[in-house]
PDB file of C-alpha atoms (C1' of nucleotides) in Angstrom:
ATOM      1  CA  UNK A   1     -27.129 -51.955 -80.983  1.00  0.00           C
ATOM      2  CA  UNK A   2     -27.497 -50.153 -84.314  1.00  0.00           C
ATOM      3  CA  UNK A   3     -30.429 -47.795 -84.710  1.00  0.00           C
ATOM      4  CA  UNK A   4     -30.837 -45.372 -87.428  1.00  0.00           C
ATOM      5  CA  UNK A   5     -27.625 -43.282 -86.895  1.00  0.00           C
ATOM      6  CA  UNK A   6     -25.463 -46.244 -86.372  1.00  0.00           C
ATOM      7  CA  UNK A   7     -26.709 -47.827 -89.571  1.00  0.00           C
ATOM      8  CA  UNK A   8     -26.166 -44.525 -91.442  1.00  0.00           C
ATOM      9  CA  UNK A   9     -22.645 -44.272 -90.171  1.00  0.00           C
ATOM     10  CA  UNK A  10     -21.955 -47.796 -91.418  1.00  0.00           C
ATOM     11  CA  UNK A  11     -23.293 -47.105 -94.814  1.00  0.00           C
ATOM     12  CA  UNK A  12     -21.327 -44.014 -95.152  1.00  0.00           C
ATOM     13  CA  UNK A  13     -18.043 -45.969 -93.935  1.00  0.00           C
ATOM     14  CA  UNK A  14     -18.647 -48.717 -96.441  1.00  0.00           C
ATOM     15  CA  UNK A  15     -19.672 -46.755 -99.357  1.00  0.00           C
ATOM     16  CA  UNK A  16     -16.490 -45.516-100.817  1.00  0.00           C
ATOM     17  CA  UNK A  17     -14.817 -48.872 -99.828  1.00  0.00           C
ATOM     18  CA  UNK A  18     -17.348 -51.158-101.876  1.00  0.00           C
ATOM     19  CA  UNK A  19     -18.952 -48.930-104.488  1.00  0.00           C
ATOM     20  CA  UNK A  20     -17.674 -50.033-107.956  1.00  0.00           C
ATOM     21  CA  UNK A  21     -16.232 -53.185-106.625  1.00  0.00           C
ATOM     22  CA  UNK A  22     -18.109 -56.615-107.526  1.00  0.00           C
ATOM     23  CA  UNK A  23     -18.757 -59.901-105.570  1.00  0.00           C
ATOM     24  CA  UNK A  24     -16.045 -62.174-106.023  1.00  0.00           C
ATOM     25  CA  UNK A  25     -17.280 -64.788-103.723  1.00  0.00           C
ATOM     26  CA  UNK A  26     -19.720 -65.330-100.755  1.00  0.00           C
ATOM     27  CA  UNK A  27     -18.562 -67.452 -97.645  1.00  0.00           C
ATOM     28  CA  UNK A  28     -21.668 -68.542 -95.598  1.00  0.00           C
ATOM     29  CA  UNK A  29     -20.243 -69.815 -92.519  1.00  0.00           C
ATOM     30  CA  UNK A  30     -23.328 -70.172 -90.432  1.00  0.00           C
ATOM     31  CA  UNK A  31     -26.956 -71.191 -91.491  1.00  0.00           C
ATOM     32  CA  UNK A  32     -30.133 -69.197 -91.038  1.00  0.00           C
ATOM     33  CA  UNK A  33     -28.194 -65.730 -91.517  1.00  0.00           C
ATOM     34  CA  UNK A  34     -28.175 -65.685 -95.281  1.00  0.00           C
ATOM     35  CA  UNK A  35     -31.793 -65.669 -96.750  1.00  0.00           C
ATOM     36  CA  UNK A  36     -32.101 -66.302-100.351  1.00  0.00           C
ATOM     37  CA  UNK A  37     -30.242 -68.350-103.190  1.00  0.00           C
ATOM     38  CA  UNK A  38     -26.710 -69.345-101.913  1.00  0.00           C
ATOM     39  CA  UNK A  39     -25.495 -70.279-105.245  1.00  0.00           C
ATOM     40  CA  UNK A  40     -24.712 -67.847-108.354  1.00  0.00           C
ATOM     41  CA  UNK A  41     -23.671 -64.943-106.324  1.00  0.00           C
ATOM     42  CA  UNK A  42     -20.562 -64.021-108.042  1.00  0.00           C
ATOM     43  CA  UNK A  43     -20.065 -61.127-110.548  1.00  0.00           C
ATOM     44  CA  UNK A  44     -22.595 -58.611-108.955  1.00  0.00           C
ATOM     45  CA  UNK A  45     -21.312 -54.985-109.245  1.00  0.00           C
ATOM     46  CA  UNK A  46     -22.172 -53.251-106.014  1.00  0.00           C
ATOM     47  CA  UNK A  47     -23.692 -49.735-107.607  1.00  0.00           C
ATOM     48  CA  UNK A  48     -24.684 -47.968-104.330  1.00  0.00           C
ATOM     49  CA  UNK A  49     -25.322 -48.460-100.827  1.00  0.00           C
ATOM     50  CA  UNK A  50     -28.719 -46.840 -99.201  1.00  0.00           C
ATOM     51  CA  UNK A  51     -30.540 -47.131 -96.117  1.00  0.00           C
ATOM     52  CA  UNK A  52     -34.010 -47.282 -95.258  1.00  0.00           C
ATOM     53  CA  UNK A  53     -34.894 -47.152 -91.525  1.00  0.00           C
ATOM     54  CA  UNK A  54     -32.552 -49.872 -89.875  1.00  0.00           C
ATOM     55  CA  UNK A  55     -31.863 -51.491 -93.223  1.00  0.00           C
ATOM     56  CA  UNK A  56     -29.002 -51.236 -95.376  1.00  0.00           C
ATOM     57  CA  UNK A  57     -29.296 -52.015 -98.911  1.00  0.00           C
ATOM     58  CA  UNK A  58     -26.517 -53.033-101.499  1.00  0.00           C
ATOM     59  CA  UNK A  59     -27.615 -51.936-104.950  1.00  0.00           C
ATOM     60  CA  UNK A  60     -26.284 -54.754-107.238  1.00  0.00           C
ATOM     61  CA  UNK A  61     -26.175 -55.262-111.115  1.00  0.00           C
ATOM     62  CA  UNK A  62     -24.817 -57.894-113.277  1.00  0.00           C
ATOM     63  CA  UNK A  63     -25.122 -57.607-116.968  1.00  0.00           C
ATOM     64  CA  UNK A  64     -28.824 -56.442-117.530  1.00  0.00           C
ATOM     65  CA  UNK A  65     -29.949 -57.556-114.267  1.00  0.00           C
ATOM     66  CA  UNK A  66     -30.237 -56.352-110.987  1.00  0.00           C
ATOM     67  CA  UNK A  67     -30.187 -57.519-107.473  1.00  0.00           C
ATOM     68  CA  UNK A  68     -30.479 -56.289-103.788  1.00  0.00           C
ATOM     69  CA  UNK A  69     -28.622 -57.399-100.876  1.00  0.00           C
ATOM     70  CA  UNK A  70     -30.404 -56.436 -97.610  1.00  0.00           C
ATOM     71  CA  UNK A  71     -28.638 -56.358 -94.262  1.00  0.00           C
ATOM     72  CA  UNK A  72     -30.128 -55.767 -90.790  1.00  0.00           C
ATOM     73  CA  UNK A  73     -27.822 -55.835 -87.975  1.00  0.00           C
ATOM     74  CA  UNK A  74     -30.550 -56.131 -85.199  1.00  0.00           C
ATOM     75  CA  UNK A  75     -28.872 -56.181 -81.828  1.00  0.00           C
ATOM     76  CA  UNK A  76     -25.122 -56.988 -82.239  1.00  0.00           C
ATOM     77  CA  UNK A  77     -24.318 -57.203 -85.816  1.00  0.00           C
ATOM     78  CA  UNK A  78     -21.588 -55.496 -87.391  1.00  0.00           C
ATOM     79  CA  UNK A  79     -20.381 -55.277 -91.141  1.00  0.00           C
ATOM     80  CA  UNK A  80     -16.528 -54.893 -90.976  1.00  0.00           C
ATOM     81  CA  UNK A  81     -14.035 -54.344 -93.775  1.00  0.00           C
ATOM     82  CA  UNK A  82     -11.045 -56.687 -93.325  1.00  0.00           C
ATOM     83  CA  UNK A  83      -8.192 -57.745 -95.222  1.00  0.00           C
ATOM     84  CA  UNK A  84      -7.281 -61.451 -96.132  1.00  0.00           C
ATOM     85  CA  UNK A  85      -4.788 -61.480 -93.485  1.00  0.00           C
ATOM     86  CA  UNK A  86      -7.884 -61.226 -90.842  1.00  0.00           C
ATOM     87  CA  UNK A  87      -8.977 -64.646 -90.141  1.00  0.00           C
ATOM     88  CA  UNK A  88     -12.799 -65.112 -89.515  1.00  0.00           C
ATOM     89  CA  UNK A  89     -13.610 -65.297 -85.760  1.00  0.00           C
ATOM     90  CA  UNK A  90     -16.197 -67.336 -83.900  1.00  0.00           C
ATOM     91  CA  UNK A  91     -18.978 -64.907 -84.576  1.00  0.00           C
ATOM     92  CA  UNK A  92     -18.153 -64.300 -88.229  1.00  0.00           C
ATOM     93  CA  UNK A  93     -21.371 -65.760 -90.087  1.00  0.00           C
ATOM     94  CA  UNK A  94     -20.769 -64.500 -93.496  1.00  0.00           C
ATOM     95  CA  UNK A  95     -17.873 -63.242 -95.521  1.00  0.00           C
ATOM     96  CA  UNK A  96     -18.217 -61.569 -98.698  1.00  0.00           C
ATOM     97  CA  UNK A  97     -15.137 -61.197-100.810  1.00  0.00           C
ATOM     98  CA  UNK A  98     -14.691 -58.124-103.233  1.00  0.00           C
ATOM     99  CA  UNK A  99     -12.722 -57.761-106.326  1.00  0.00           C
ATOM    100  CA  UNK A 100      -9.475 -55.863-106.200  1.00  0.00           C
ATOM    101  CA  UNK A 101     -10.290 -52.168-106.046  1.00  0.00           C
ATOM    102  CA  UNK A 102      -8.651 -50.177-108.929  1.00  0.00           C
ATOM    103  CA  UNK A 103      -6.075 -47.719-107.660  1.00  0.00           C
ATOM    104  CA  UNK A 104      -6.602 -48.498-104.298  1.00  0.00           C
ATOM    105  CA  UNK A 105      -4.442 -50.685-102.135  1.00  0.00           C
ATOM    106  CA  UNK A 106      -5.986 -49.509 -98.974  1.00  0.00           C
ATOM    107  CA  UNK A 107      -9.077 -51.208 -99.647  1.00  0.00           C
ATOM    108  CA  UNK A 108      -9.832 -54.696 -97.712  1.00  0.00           C
ATOM    109  CA  UNK A 109     -10.709 -57.450 -99.746  1.00  0.00           C
ATOM    110  CA  UNK A 110     -13.611 -58.693 -97.405  1.00  0.00           C
ATOM    111  CA  UNK A 111     -16.916 -57.315 -95.833  1.00  0.00           C
ATOM    112  CA  UNK A 112     -17.603 -59.533 -92.880  1.00  0.00           C
ATOM    113  CA  UNK A 113     -20.862 -60.108 -91.030  1.00  0.00           C
ATOM    114  CA  UNK A 114     -20.081 -60.582 -87.214  1.00  0.00           C
ATOM    115  CA  UNK A 115     -23.074 -61.030 -84.742  1.00  0.00           C
ATOM    116  CA  UNK A 116     -22.413 -62.811 -81.489  1.00  0.00           C
ATOM    117  CA  UNK A 117     -26.067 -62.797 -81.015  1.00  0.00           C
ATOM    118  CA  UNK A 118     -27.150 -64.254 -84.319  1.00  0.00           C
ATOM    119  CA  UNK A 119     -30.185 -62.008 -84.640  1.00  0.00           C
ATOM    120  CA  UNK A 120     -28.954 -60.267 -87.751  1.00  0.00           C
ATOM    121  CA  UNK A 121     -30.076 -61.042 -91.433  1.00  0.00           C
ATOM    122  CA  UNK A 122     -28.862 -60.662 -94.788  1.00  0.00           C
ATOM    123  CA  UNK A 123     -31.461 -61.141 -97.659  1.00  0.00           C
ATOM    124  CA  UNK A 124     -30.326 -61.609-101.318  1.00  0.00           C
ATOM    125  CA  UNK A 125     -33.043 -60.491-103.509  1.00  0.00           C
ATOM    126  CA  UNK A 126     -33.133 -61.248-107.504  1.00  0.00           C
ATOM    127  CA  UNK A 127     -35.570 -61.363-110.063  1.00  0.00           C
ATOM    128  CA  UNK A 128     -36.506 -65.103-109.124  1.00  0.00           C
ATOM    129  CA  UNK A 129     -36.714 -64.035-105.518  1.00  0.00           C
ATOM    130  CA  UNK A 130     -37.757 -60.493-104.937  1.00  0.00           C
ATOM    131  CA  UNK A 131     -39.633 -60.539-101.612  1.00  0.00           C
ATOM    132  CA  UNK A 132     -38.492 -57.973 -99.592  1.00  0.00           C
ATOM    133  CA  UNK A 133     -38.358 -58.683 -96.037  1.00  0.00           C
ATOM    134  CA  UNK A 134     -41.856 -57.975 -94.384  1.00  0.00           C
ATOM    135  CA  UNK A 135     -40.821 -55.466 -91.725  1.00  0.00           C
ATOM    136  CA  UNK A 136     -39.304 -53.296 -94.448  1.00  0.00           C
ATOM    137  CA  UNK A 137     -42.445 -53.197 -96.485  1.00  0.00           C
ATOM    138  CA  UNK A 138     -44.284 -51.756 -93.627  1.00  0.00           C
ATOM    139  CA  UNK A 139     -41.712 -49.216 -92.421  1.00  0.00           C
ATOM    140  CA  UNK A 140     -43.074 -45.621 -91.771  1.00  0.00           C
ATOM    141  CA  UNK A 141     -41.673 -42.303 -93.179  1.00  0.00           C
ATOM    142  CA  UNK A 142     -37.770 -41.835 -92.892  1.00  0.00           C
ATOM    143  CA  UNK A 143     -37.539 -39.210 -89.794  1.00  0.00           C
ATOM    144  CA  UNK A 144     -35.118 -36.931 -91.781  1.00  0.00           C
ATOM    145  CA  UNK A 145     -37.145 -36.114 -94.674  1.00  0.00           C
ATOM    146  CA  UNK A 146     -40.123 -34.268 -95.591  1.00  0.00           C
ATOM    147  CA  UNK A 147     -42.136 -37.415 -95.430  1.00  0.00           C
ATOM    148  CA  UNK A 148     -42.077 -36.801 -91.944  1.00  0.00           C
ATOM    149  CA  UNK A 149     -44.068 -33.742 -90.373  1.00  0.00           C
ATOM    150  CA  UNK A 150     -45.975 -32.996 -87.267  1.00  0.00           C
ATOM    151  CA  UNK A 151     -49.335 -33.785 -88.723  1.00  0.00           C
ATOM    152  CA  UNK A 152     -48.466 -37.267 -89.701  1.00  0.00           C
ATOM    153  CA  UNK A 153     -47.029 -37.650 -86.099  1.00  0.00           C
ATOM    154  CA  UNK A 154     -50.027 -36.420 -84.578  1.00  0.00           C
ATOM    155  CA  UNK A 155     -52.516 -38.331 -86.699  1.00  0.00           C
ATOM    156  CA  UNK A 156     -50.619 -41.690 -86.111  1.00  0.00           C
ATOM    157  CA  UNK A 157     -50.004 -41.188 -82.031  1.00  0.00           C
ATOM    158  CA  UNK A 158     -53.922 -40.158 -81.848  1.00  0.00           C
ATOM    159  CA  UNK A 159     -54.895 -43.286 -82.750  1.00  0.00           C
ATOM    160  CA  UNK A 160     -52.864 -45.198 -79.995  1.00  0.00           C
ATOM    161  CA  UNK A 161     -53.622 -46.228 -76.545  1.00  0.00           C
ATOM    162  CA  UNK A 162     -49.998 -47.200 -76.008  1.00  0.00           C
ATOM    163  CA  UNK A 163     -47.144 -45.217 -74.459  1.00  0.00           C
ATOM    164  CA  UNK A 164     -45.457 -42.521 -76.418  1.00  0.00           C
ATOM    165  CA  UNK A 165     -42.438 -44.742 -75.908  1.00  0.00           C
ATOM    166  CA  UNK A 166     -44.067 -47.609 -77.487  1.00  0.00           C
ATOM    167  CA  UNK A 167     -45.502 -45.775 -80.482  1.00  0.00           C
ATOM    168  CA  UNK A 168     -41.866 -44.373 -81.342  1.00  0.00           C
ATOM    169  CA  UNK A 169     -40.437 -47.915 -81.255  1.00  0.00           C
ATOM    170  CA  UNK A 170     -43.111 -49.007 -83.776  1.00  0.00           C
ATOM    171  CA  UNK A 171     -41.059 -48.929 -87.057  1.00  0.00           C
ATOM    172  CA  UNK A 172     -44.556 -48.442 -89.040  1.00  0.00           C
ATOM    173  CA  UNK A 173     -44.930 -45.200 -87.285  1.00  0.00           C
ATOM    174  CA  UNK A 174     -41.376 -43.759 -88.038  1.00  0.00           C
ATOM    175  CA  UNK A 175     -38.514 -45.650 -89.193  1.00  0.00           C
ATOM    176  CA  UNK A 176     -35.323 -46.102 -87.237  1.00  0.00           C
ATOM    177  CA  UNK A 177     -35.931 -45.016 -83.675  1.00  0.00           C
ATOM    178  CA  UNK A 178     -34.797 -47.688 -81.265  1.00  0.00           C
ATOM    179  CA  UNK A 179     -34.523 -47.903 -77.256  1.00  0.00           C
ATOM    180  CA  UNK A 180     -31.692 -45.162 -77.076  1.00  0.00           C
ATOM    181  CA  UNK A 181     -33.177 -42.499 -79.722  1.00  0.00           C
ATOM    182  CA  UNK A 182     -36.539 -43.061 -78.394  1.00  0.00           C
ATOM    183  CA  UNK A 183     -35.698 -42.050 -74.627  1.00  0.00           C
ATOM    184  CA  UNK A 184     -33.338 -39.314 -75.952  1.00  0.00           C
ATOM    185  CA  UNK A 185     -36.226 -37.796 -78.261  1.00  0.00           C
ATOM    186  CA  UNK A 186     -38.745 -37.911 -75.665  1.00  0.00           C
ATOM    187  CA  UNK A 187     -36.328 -36.195 -73.090  1.00  0.00           C
ATOM    188  CA  UNK A 188     -35.594 -33.486 -76.078  1.00  0.00           C
ATOM    189  CA  UNK A 189     -39.319 -32.985 -76.262  1.00  0.00           C
ATOM    190  CA  UNK A 190     -39.870 -32.688 -72.616  1.00  0.00           C
ATOM    191  CA  UNK A 191     -42.524 -35.610 -72.884  1.00  0.00           C
ATOM    192  CA  UNK A 192     -43.090 -38.090 -70.293  1.00  0.00           C
ATOM    193  CA  UNK A 193     -42.573 -41.596 -71.978  1.00  0.00           C
ATOM    194  CA  UNK A 194     -45.649 -43.390 -70.376  1.00  0.00           C
ATOM    195  CA  UNK A 195     -48.241 -40.961 -71.630  1.00  0.00           C
ATOM    196  CA  UNK A 196     -50.464 -42.692 -74.214  1.00  0.00           C
ATOM    197  CA  UNK A 197     -50.086 -41.779 -77.852  1.00  0.00           C
ATOM    198  CA  UNK A 198     -53.567 -40.325 -77.880  1.00  0.00           C
ATOM    199  CA  UNK A 199     -52.884 -37.634 -75.400  1.00  0.00           C
ATOM    200  CA  UNK A 200     -50.381 -35.978 -77.590  1.00  0.00           C
ATOM    201  CA  UNK A 201     -51.472 -32.370 -78.635  1.00  0.00           C
ATOM    202  CA  UNK A 202     -50.561 -30.652 -81.863  1.00  0.00           C
ATOM    203  CA  UNK A 203     -47.870 -28.524 -80.223  1.00  0.00           C
ATOM    204  CA  UNK A 204     -46.276 -31.458 -78.447  1.00  0.00           C
ATOM    205  CA  UNK A 205     -46.421 -33.296 -81.835  1.00  0.00           C
ATOM    206  CA  UNK A 206     -44.412 -30.784 -83.499  1.00  0.00           C
ATOM    207  CA  UNK A 207     -42.002 -30.350 -80.627  1.00  0.00           C
ATOM    208  CA  UNK A 208     -41.462 -34.161 -80.716  1.00  0.00           C
ATOM    209  CA  UNK A 209     -40.788 -34.356 -84.328  1.00  0.00           C
ATOM    210  CA  UNK A 210     -38.118 -31.451 -84.019  1.00  0.00           C
ATOM    211  CA  UNK A 211     -36.657 -33.293 -81.168  1.00  0.00           C
ATOM    212  CA  UNK A 212     -36.482 -36.853 -83.222  1.00  0.00           C
ATOM    213  CA  UNK A 213     -34.904 -34.967 -86.144  1.00  0.00           C
ATOM    214  CA  UNK A 214     -32.424 -32.987 -83.746  1.00  0.00           C
ATOM    215  CA  UNK A 215     -31.368 -36.110 -81.758  1.00  0.00           C
ATOM    216  CA  UNK A 216     -30.732 -38.247 -84.828  1.00  0.00           C
ATOM    217  CA  UNK A 217     -28.951 -35.706 -86.774  1.00  0.00           C
ATOM    218  CA  UNK A 218     -26.669 -35.094 -83.874  1.00  0.00           C
ATOM    219  CA  UNK A 219     -25.999 -38.800 -83.458  1.00  0.00           C
ATOM    220  CA  UNK A 220     -25.089 -39.069 -86.886  1.00  0.00           C
ATOM    221  CA  UNK A 221     -22.707 -36.369 -86.596  1.00  0.00           C
ATOM    222  CA  UNK A 222     -21.146 -38.291 -83.753  1.00  0.00           C
ATOM    223  CA  UNK A 223     -20.954 -41.391 -85.868  1.00  0.00           C
ATOM    224  CA  UNK A 224     -23.612 -43.052 -83.546  1.00  0.00           C
ATOM    225  CA  UNK A 225     -23.627 -44.351 -80.129  1.00  0.00           C
ATOM    226  CA  UNK A 226     -21.062 -47.256 -78.811  1.00  0.00           C
ATOM    227  CA  UNK A 227     -22.515 -48.872 -75.555  1.00  0.00           C
ATOM    228  CA  UNK A 228     -20.536 -52.065 -76.470  1.00  0.00           C
ATOM    229  CA  UNK A 229     -20.546 -53.682 -79.736  1.00  0.00           C
ATOM    230  CA  UNK A 230     -21.329 -51.002 -82.181  1.00  0.00           C
ATOM    231  CA  UNK A 231     -18.611 -50.113 -84.696  1.00  0.00           C
ATOM    232  CA  UNK A 232     -18.521 -48.735 -88.251  1.00  0.00           C
ATOM    233  CA  UNK A 233     -17.239 -50.655 -91.098  1.00  0.00           C
ATOM    234  CA  UNK A 234     -13.623 -49.651 -90.206  1.00  0.00           C
ATOM    235  CA  UNK A 235     -14.213 -50.848 -86.696  1.00  0.00           C
ATOM    236  CA  UNK A 236     -14.474 -47.235 -85.299  1.00  0.00           C
ATOM    237  CA  UNK A 237     -16.524 -46.415 -82.316  1.00  0.00           C
ATOM    238  CA  UNK A 238     -19.249 -43.651 -82.101  1.00  0.00           C
ATOM    239  CA  UNK A 239     -19.001 -40.840 -79.738  1.00  0.00           C
ATOM    240  CA  UNK A 240     -22.709 -40.223 -79.000  1.00  0.00           C
ATOM    241  CA  UNK A 241     -22.671 -42.052 -75.774  1.00  0.00           C
ATOM    242  CA  UNK A 242     -21.011 -39.197 -74.337  1.00  0.00           C
ATOM    243  CA  UNK A 243     -23.854 -36.896 -75.282  1.00  0.00           C
ATOM    244  CA  UNK A 244     -26.859 -38.942 -73.790  1.00  0.00           C
ATOM    245  CA  UNK A 245     -29.227 -37.119 -71.651  1.00  0.00           C
ATOM    246  CA  UNK A 246     -31.168 -40.202 -70.181  1.00  0.00           C
ATOM    247  CA  UNK A 247     -30.397 -43.475 -71.918  1.00  0.00           C
ATOM    248  CA  UNK A 248     -28.519 -45.537 -69.311  1.00  0.00           C
ATOM    249  CA  UNK A 249     -28.331 -42.639 -66.795  1.00  0.00           C
ATOM    250  CA  UNK A 250     -31.121 -43.905 -64.212  1.00  0.00           C
ATOM    251  CA  UNK A 251     -29.635 -42.821 -60.675  1.00  0.00           C
ATOM    252  CA  UNK A 252     -27.415 -40.205 -62.387  1.00  0.00           C
ATOM    253  CA  UNK A 253     -28.429 -36.421 -62.165  1.00  0.00           C
ATOM    254  CA  UNK A 254     -30.181 -34.832 -65.033  1.00  0.00           C
ATOM    255  CA  UNK A 255     -27.929 -32.806 -66.961  1.00  0.00           C
ATOM    256  CA  UNK A 256     -30.393 -29.998 -67.241  1.00  0.00           C
ATOM    257  CA  UNK A 257     -31.882 -29.834 -63.972  1.00  0.00           C
ATOM    258  CA  UNK A 258     -30.003 -32.122 -61.630  1.00  0.00           C
ATOM    259  CA  UNK A 259     -33.243 -34.374 -60.763  1.00  0.00           C
ATOM    260  CA  UNK A 260     -32.079 -37.987 -60.431  1.00  0.00           C
ATOM    261  CA  UNK A 261     -32.891 -39.933 -63.507  1.00  0.00           C
ATOM    262  CA  UNK A 262     -35.433 -42.635 -63.278  1.00  0.00           C
ATOM    263  CA  UNK A 263     -35.942 -46.058 -65.075  1.00  0.00           C
ATOM    264  CA  UNK A 264     -39.155 -48.011 -65.939  1.00  0.00           C
ATOM    265  CA  UNK A 265     -40.220 -50.740 -68.064  1.00  0.00           C
ATOM    266  CA  UNK A 266     -42.442 -49.622 -71.036  1.00  0.00           C
ATOM    267  CA  UNK A 267     -43.274 -51.877 -74.080  1.00  0.00           C
ATOM    268  CA  UNK A 268     -41.060 -54.439 -72.677  1.00  0.00           C
ATOM    269  CA  UNK A 269     -38.060 -51.953 -72.587  1.00  0.00           C
ATOM    270  CA  UNK A 270     -36.027 -50.334 -70.199  1.00  0.00           C
ATOM    271  CA  UNK A 271     -36.955 -46.476 -70.415  1.00  0.00           C
ATOM    272  CA  UNK A 272     -34.846 -43.885 -68.735  1.00  0.00           C
ATOM    273  CA  UNK A 273     -36.640 -40.473 -68.017  1.00  0.00           C
ATOM    274  CA  UNK A 274     -36.216 -37.067 -65.904  1.00  0.00           C
ATOM    275  CA  UNK A 275     -39.349 -36.517 -63.834  1.00  0.00           C
ATOM    276  CA  UNK A 276     -38.935 -32.885 -63.596  1.00  0.00           C
ATOM    277  CA  UNK A 277     -38.229 -32.299 -67.358  1.00  0.00           C
ATOM    278  CA  UNK A 278     -40.574 -34.908 -68.432  1.00  0.00           C
ATOM    279  CA  UNK A 279     -43.516 -34.051 -66.022  1.00  0.00           C
ATOM    280  CA  UNK A 280     -46.315 -36.716 -66.173  1.00  0.00           C
ATOM    281  CA  UNK A 281     -49.148 -34.244 -67.008  1.00  0.00           C
ATOM    282  CA  UNK A 282     -51.788 -36.780 -66.574  1.00  0.00           C
ATOM    283  CA  UNK A 283     -50.577 -37.573 -63.189  1.00  0.00           C
ATOM    284  CA  UNK A 284     -50.582 -33.848 -62.136  1.00  0.00           C
ATOM    285  CA  UNK A 285     -54.244 -33.394 -63.363  1.00  0.00           C
ATOM    286  CA  UNK A 286     -55.299 -36.217 -61.273  1.00  0.00           C
TER     287      UNK A 286
ATOM    288  C1'  DA B   1     -51.248 -54.260 -76.937  1.00  0.00           C
ATOM    289  C1'  DC B   2     -48.842 -57.095 -74.623  1.00  0.00           C
ATOM    290  C1'  DC B   3     -45.769 -61.444 -74.233  1.00  0.00           C
ATOM    291  C1'  DT B   4     -41.938 -64.800 -75.540  1.00  0.00           C
ATOM    292  C1'  DA B   5     -38.660 -66.472 -78.677  1.00  0.00           C
ATOM    293  C1'  DC B   6     -34.742 -66.093 -80.759  1.00  0.00           C
ATOM    294  C1'  DC B   7     -28.925 -66.064 -79.187  1.00  0.00           C
ATOM    295  C1'  DT B   8     -24.809 -64.891 -76.656  1.00  0.00           C
ATOM    296  C1'  DG B   9     -22.323 -62.491 -73.598  1.00  0.00           C
ATOM    297  C1'  DT B  10     -21.731 -59.355 -69.565  1.00  0.00           C
ATOM    298  C1'  DT B  11     -23.085 -57.661 -65.156  1.00  0.00           C
ATOM    299  C1'  DT B  12     -25.643 -58.111 -60.680  1.00  0.00           C
TER     300       DT B  12
ATOM    301  C1'  DA C   1     -28.071 -68.067 -60.723  1.00  0.00           C
ATOM    302  C1'  DA C   2     -30.542 -64.345 -62.605  1.00  0.00           C
ATOM    303  C1'  DA C   3     -31.312 -60.316 -65.044  1.00  0.00           C
ATOM    304  C1'  DC C   4     -30.083 -57.736 -68.743  1.00  0.00           C
ATOM    305  C1'  DA C   5     -28.411 -55.995 -73.566  1.00  0.00           C
ATOM    306  C1'  DG C   6     -28.794 -51.631 -79.269  1.00  0.00           C
ATOM    307  C1'  DG C   7     -34.550 -55.215 -82.323  1.00  0.00           C
ATOM    308  C1'  DT C   8     -38.278 -57.579 -84.526  1.00  0.00           C
ATOM    309  C1'  DA C   9     -41.609 -61.700 -85.811  1.00  0.00           C
ATOM    310  C1'  DG C  10     -44.946 -64.178 -84.230  1.00  0.00           C
ATOM    311  C1'  DG C  11     -48.640 -65.479 -81.110  1.00  0.00           C
ATOM    312  C1'  DT C  12     -52.099 -64.489 -77.901  1.00  0.00           C
TER     313       DT C  12
END
DNA sequence: ACCTACCTGTTT
DNA sequence: AAACAGGTAGGT
């Protein structure tokens, strides 16, 4: 489910509702989801909520100490604001009760972590237990930032024999793309997903960077893509599913040229592309 | 650079 | 019954 635009949408939806409130209680209903100490979790003030790739970071403080609660939603995780009359469901694994919000009767008491497939994780890092999740320490640049430019993308793709699709899914190359936005970015750049990373030219790297940024920004504007489970903190769906050009559209006509969208497996993931708009240059040469 | 495992639910 | 699903860690 949640790739960068969805995680960013969750962040924006939660921020005004949780910022300035503190943790009153953490209810751990399922083992294995919560990583870190499960005692002494009360009294932490939520100062900010930020995002890095697909990770959500809750910045906490308590007297002079600071702590970090990091959430990864993986495939089907959701963070939902819920009032106390909402009973935990079958797949509600963690519930965080927040202190009363001053002057705000509209703010729910609980933030619930709901995840049918149970792939999602929450890390609680403190002074005693400061280890970031491995995957987070190795993330590449944020795509929507000056850190991400065509030269860097070219340099990182040049070394790779793997497909462009596989390279874009590699979080150490650039952070936050998943199966949907990798396919949509390659379409927007007019690049055949199976081409080896090392076949990318300088101008193509420039086009790809611009395509990635444009697709992600438009998806964020639409509050993300809801295929099935995804929803923001208020359980609202996204709208970018109506703007998809290739993802999930195999067998349907390309919205640009009318050619039938095709599907193949790359890097173990279903990949959709338009054979006309994304020609296989290698194939044509051969 | 690939596979499989981790899980449950939905679709074919 | 089998395939598939937004992701990633771990093994080969």
